[in-house]
Amino acid sequence: MPLRRAHYLVLAMVLATVVAFWPTYFAVLRTARTELHFHGVTATAWMLLLALQSWTIHHQRRGAHRIFGIVSLFLFPLFLAGSVAVLLSMARNTPSDPFYQINGGRLGILDAWTPILLMVLFYFALKERRKVQLHARYMLATALPLVEPIIERLLGHLIPPFTAFDPAQFAWTMRAAELGGLVAAACLYAAAPRYGRPFFIVGLAMVAQAVLVETLGESSVWQTVFVGLGKLPSLPVLVVATIVGGLTVWAGWTAGPAARRHKPAAA
């Protein structure tokens, strides 16, 4: 089976997330926005699900692996909505928080790009579910969008001079985090290039994301749009995001069998 130690990698990311987000979320749980709680719960549940899927299949617990696979079909729409929730929360903070007034637009690009990437990865994970090598890597790839924010916050909290509150310095913190995410995707791709398509997609997405941060993220047009997102009511937006996640599940699940049915006719 591929990626025999993937569950250890995912659990290490969960622990790194707790350390990275401790000052800004876990230490202030009582005062954190509802959107952040929704994101935190759904993202944690998704990461633990990835770890359980990896552990069960590598320990010959195929029945449990199938059950967790079914759970993923229902959890993904909520996970996707959670990634949108954190975008809304950041947009709402931007007009009043000095840090987000300076950096909210750049960070908003990252959070706006993540749901799109997650939909692409999970769609292909379902479409290629009969191809074990690809399916496993597409599933693991859904954890990679967390690498950049983890590195970004670890640098900002722990590593001088990144700990200094300086807008220009924070731009370099973001760039260092982007590079770290790209290196992680490249290493996973290099481990098995034949099946590395999921990590190649993530790498391309990270490059495109970095370009958008340095261009669109600095524009007044995006800043206006981003702040406008924060004025939208959360519940309708999250309901729509959940529906879109459900449609992604349906499209991915039906794409594989449909492709196999049409293959003989095409031949």
Coordinates of C-alpha atoms in Angstrom, one line a residue, residues 1-4 53-54 57-58 62 65 124-140 195-196 198-199 260:
M1 CA 0.0 0.0 0.0
P2 CA 1.2 3.6 -0.7
L3 CA 2.2 6.1 1.9
R4 CA 2.6 3.6 4.7
Q53 CA -8.1 6.1 6.9
S54 CA -4.4 5.7 6.5
I57 CA -5.9 0.4 5.4
H58 CA -2.3 -0.2 6.4
R62 CA -10.6 -2.7 5.3
H65 CA -11.5 2.0 6.1
F124 CA -10.2 13.5 -8.1
A125 CA -9.7 11.5 -4.9
L126 CA -13.3 10.1 -5.5
K127 CA -12.9 9.8 -9.2
E128 CA -9.7 7.8 -8.8
R129 CA -10.9 5.8 -5.8
R130 CA -10.3 2.5 -7.6
K131 CA -6.6 3.5 -8.3
V132 CA -5.1 3.0 -4.9
Q133 CA -1.9 4.9 -5.5
L134 CA -3.6 8.0 -6.8
H135 CA -6.5 7.9 -4.4
A136 CA -4.3 7.8 -1.4
R137 CA -2.2 10.7 -2.6
Y138 CA -5.2 12.9 -3.5
M139 CA -6.6 12.3 0.0
L140 CA -3.2 13.2 1.7
Y195 CA 1.9 8.8 -9.0
G196 CA 2.8 12.3 -8.0
P198 CA -1.9 15.2 -6.8
F199 CA 1.2 16.9 -5.3
R260 CA -15.5 3.1 -17.0

